[in-house]
Short mmCIF file of C-alpha atoms in Angstrom, two decimals:
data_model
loop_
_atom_site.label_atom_id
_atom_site.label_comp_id
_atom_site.label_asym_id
_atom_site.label_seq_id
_atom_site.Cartn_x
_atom_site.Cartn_y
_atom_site.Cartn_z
CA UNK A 1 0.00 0.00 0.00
CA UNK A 2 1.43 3.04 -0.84
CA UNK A 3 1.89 6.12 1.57
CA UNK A 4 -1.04 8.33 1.67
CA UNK A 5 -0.28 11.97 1.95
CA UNK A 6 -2.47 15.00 3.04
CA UNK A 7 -1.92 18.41 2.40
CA UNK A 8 -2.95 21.21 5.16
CA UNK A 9 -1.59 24.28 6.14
CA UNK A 10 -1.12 27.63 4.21
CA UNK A 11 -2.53 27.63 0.80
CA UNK A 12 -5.12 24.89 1.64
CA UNK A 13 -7.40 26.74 4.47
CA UNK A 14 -10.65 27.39 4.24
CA UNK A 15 -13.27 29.56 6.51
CA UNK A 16 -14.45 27.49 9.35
CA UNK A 17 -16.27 27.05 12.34
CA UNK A 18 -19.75 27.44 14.13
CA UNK A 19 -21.73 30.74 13.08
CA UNK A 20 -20.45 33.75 14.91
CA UNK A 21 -17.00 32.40 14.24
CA UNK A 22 -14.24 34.92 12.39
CA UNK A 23 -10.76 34.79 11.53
CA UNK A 24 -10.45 30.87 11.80
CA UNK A 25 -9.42 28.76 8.23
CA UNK A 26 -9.00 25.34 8.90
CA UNK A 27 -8.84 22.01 6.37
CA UNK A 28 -9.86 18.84 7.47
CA UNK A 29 -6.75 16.02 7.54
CA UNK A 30 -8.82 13.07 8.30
CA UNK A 31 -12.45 12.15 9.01
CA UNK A 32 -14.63 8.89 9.32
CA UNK A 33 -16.46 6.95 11.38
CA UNK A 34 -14.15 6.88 14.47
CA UNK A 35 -13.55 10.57 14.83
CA UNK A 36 -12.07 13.47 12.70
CA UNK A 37 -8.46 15.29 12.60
CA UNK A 38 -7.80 18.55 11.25
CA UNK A 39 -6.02 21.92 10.94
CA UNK A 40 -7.25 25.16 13.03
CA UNK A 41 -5.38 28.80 12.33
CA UNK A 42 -6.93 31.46 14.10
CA UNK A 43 -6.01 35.08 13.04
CA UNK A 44 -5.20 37.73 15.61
CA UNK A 45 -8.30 38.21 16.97
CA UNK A 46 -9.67 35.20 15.70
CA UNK A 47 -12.31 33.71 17.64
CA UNK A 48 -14.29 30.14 17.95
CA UNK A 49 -17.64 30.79 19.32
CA UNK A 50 -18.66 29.03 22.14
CA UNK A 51 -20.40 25.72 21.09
CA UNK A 52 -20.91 22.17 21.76
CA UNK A 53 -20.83 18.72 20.08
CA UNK A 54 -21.39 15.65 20.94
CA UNK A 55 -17.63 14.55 20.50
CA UNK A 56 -14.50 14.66 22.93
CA UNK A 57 -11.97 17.02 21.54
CA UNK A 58 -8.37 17.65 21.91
CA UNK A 59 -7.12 20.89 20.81
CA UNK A 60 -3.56 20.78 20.31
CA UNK A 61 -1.68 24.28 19.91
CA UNK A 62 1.42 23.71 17.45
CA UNK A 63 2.18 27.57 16.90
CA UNK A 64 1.65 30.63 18.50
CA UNK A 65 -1.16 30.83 21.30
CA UNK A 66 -4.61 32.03 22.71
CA UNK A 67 -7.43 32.03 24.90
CA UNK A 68 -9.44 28.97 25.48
CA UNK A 69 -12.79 28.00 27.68
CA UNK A 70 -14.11 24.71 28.80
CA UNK A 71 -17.56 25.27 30.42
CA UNK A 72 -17.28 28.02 32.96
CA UNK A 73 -13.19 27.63 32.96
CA UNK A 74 -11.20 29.90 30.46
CA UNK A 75 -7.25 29.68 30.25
CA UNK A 76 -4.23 31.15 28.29
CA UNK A 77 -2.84 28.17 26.08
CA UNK A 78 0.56 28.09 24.18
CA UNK A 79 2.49 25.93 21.37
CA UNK A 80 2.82 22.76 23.33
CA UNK A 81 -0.17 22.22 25.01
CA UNK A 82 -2.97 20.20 24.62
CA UNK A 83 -6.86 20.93 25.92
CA UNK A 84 -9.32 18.50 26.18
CA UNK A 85 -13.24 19.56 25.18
CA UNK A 86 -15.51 16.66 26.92
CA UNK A 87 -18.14 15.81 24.98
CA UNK A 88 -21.45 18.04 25.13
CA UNK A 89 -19.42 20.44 27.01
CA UNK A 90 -19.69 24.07 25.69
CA UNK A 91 -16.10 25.07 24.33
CA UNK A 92 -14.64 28.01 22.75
CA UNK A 93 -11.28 29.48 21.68
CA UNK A 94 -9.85 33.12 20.46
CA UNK A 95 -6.66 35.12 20.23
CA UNK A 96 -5.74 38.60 21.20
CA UNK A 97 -2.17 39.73 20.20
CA UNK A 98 -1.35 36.62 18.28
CA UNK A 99 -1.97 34.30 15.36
CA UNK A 100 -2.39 30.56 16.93
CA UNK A 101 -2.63 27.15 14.69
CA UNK A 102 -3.74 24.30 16.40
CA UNK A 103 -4.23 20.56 15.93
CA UNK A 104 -7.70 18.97 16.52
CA UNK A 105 -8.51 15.63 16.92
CA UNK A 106 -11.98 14.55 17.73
CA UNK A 107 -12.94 11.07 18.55
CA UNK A 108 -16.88 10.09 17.91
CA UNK A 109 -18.90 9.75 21.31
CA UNK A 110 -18.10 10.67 24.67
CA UNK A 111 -16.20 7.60 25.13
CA UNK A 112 -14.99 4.80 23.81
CA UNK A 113 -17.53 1.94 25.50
CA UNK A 114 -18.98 1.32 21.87
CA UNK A 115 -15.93 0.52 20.85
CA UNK A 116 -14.56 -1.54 23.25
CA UNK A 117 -13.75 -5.59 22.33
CA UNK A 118 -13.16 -3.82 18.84
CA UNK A 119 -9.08 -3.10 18.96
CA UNK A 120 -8.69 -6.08 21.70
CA UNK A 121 -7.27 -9.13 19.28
CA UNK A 122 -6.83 -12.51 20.70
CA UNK A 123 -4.29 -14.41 19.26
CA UNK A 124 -3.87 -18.26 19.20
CA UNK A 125 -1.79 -20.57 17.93
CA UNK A 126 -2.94 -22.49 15.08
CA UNK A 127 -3.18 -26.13 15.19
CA UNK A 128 -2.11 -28.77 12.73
CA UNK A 129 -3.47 -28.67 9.53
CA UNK A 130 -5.08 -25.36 10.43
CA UNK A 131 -4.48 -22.52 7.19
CA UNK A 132 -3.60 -18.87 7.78
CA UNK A 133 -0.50 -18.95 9.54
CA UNK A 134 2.62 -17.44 8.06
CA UNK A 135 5.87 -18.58 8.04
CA UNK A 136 8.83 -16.69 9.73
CA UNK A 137 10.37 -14.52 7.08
CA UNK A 138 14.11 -13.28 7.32
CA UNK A 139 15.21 -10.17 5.75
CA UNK A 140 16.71 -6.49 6.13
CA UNK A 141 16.29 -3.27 4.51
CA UNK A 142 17.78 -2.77 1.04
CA UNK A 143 21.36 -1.09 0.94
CA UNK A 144 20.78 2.74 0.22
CA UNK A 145 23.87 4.54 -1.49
CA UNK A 146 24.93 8.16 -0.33
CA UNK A 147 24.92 10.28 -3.26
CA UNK A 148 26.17 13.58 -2.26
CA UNK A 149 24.77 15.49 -5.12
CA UNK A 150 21.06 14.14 -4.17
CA UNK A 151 21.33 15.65 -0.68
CA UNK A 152 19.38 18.29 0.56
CA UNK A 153 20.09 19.19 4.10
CA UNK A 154 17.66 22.29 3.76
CA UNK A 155 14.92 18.94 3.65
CA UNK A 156 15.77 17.22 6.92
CA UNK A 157 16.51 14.44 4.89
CA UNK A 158 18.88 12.04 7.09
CA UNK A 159 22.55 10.96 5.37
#
């Protein structure tokens, strides 16, 4: 399978959030049935109206920072933290002197009890003459040549 690749960020924005909201673009990364993942960048004054939804959220700030509220509590958050949003709890967010991007994750429900049993795998041995087993494989990774004139340390890339 090959690697899947999203694109987010500058350039890929769009206007976003519940009505009232203003100076917030955001682009969703990922979304199904389990929950949803996506970009937040709030403008200086930028501002999420207080709302509520039925999932828990975790708003994590990656640049910048803000305001945030969580019911009746309201806090300054920074690059590096991450706020939790139970679900049906009324939550908001805003900026004042600064731009803030953010990471949100939101997992369906309040919890995960209708998942549960789901992710938990039992494994067993298979007996004689049972199919789907797999052999133990040997290998290593393929030999990868340093070409100097390939290398872009600008890119991260490692030697």
């Amino acid at each position: 399978m090959p690697v899947e690749v999203r694109r987010f960020g500058v350039g890929w924005r769009r206007p976003e959030g519940p009505a009232g909201t203003t100076g917030l673009e955001g682009q969703v990364i990922h979304s199904d049935a389990r929950g949803l993942i996506s970009e937040l960048a709030l403008a200086r004054g930028g501002r999420i109206e207080p709302h509520d939804n039925p999932n828990t959220t975790w708003f994590v700030v990656i640049e910048g920072g803000g305001w945030v509220q969580a019911g009746d509590e309201r806090r300054r958050v920074a690059a590096g933290e991450a706020v939790l949003w139970p679900a049906g709890e009324t939550h908001a967010a805003w900026t004042d002197a600064s731009e803030m991007r953010a990471i949100v994750v939101e997992f369906t429900g309040a919890d995960d009890a209708h998942l549960r049993g789901i992710l938990e795998g039992i494994a067993r041995r298979l007996g004689p003459g049972e199919e789907g087993g797999a052999e133990r494989g040997e290998g290593r990774l393929a030999e990868r040549p340093f070409d100097p004139a390939r290398h872009d340390r600008s890119e991260g890339e490692p030697l």
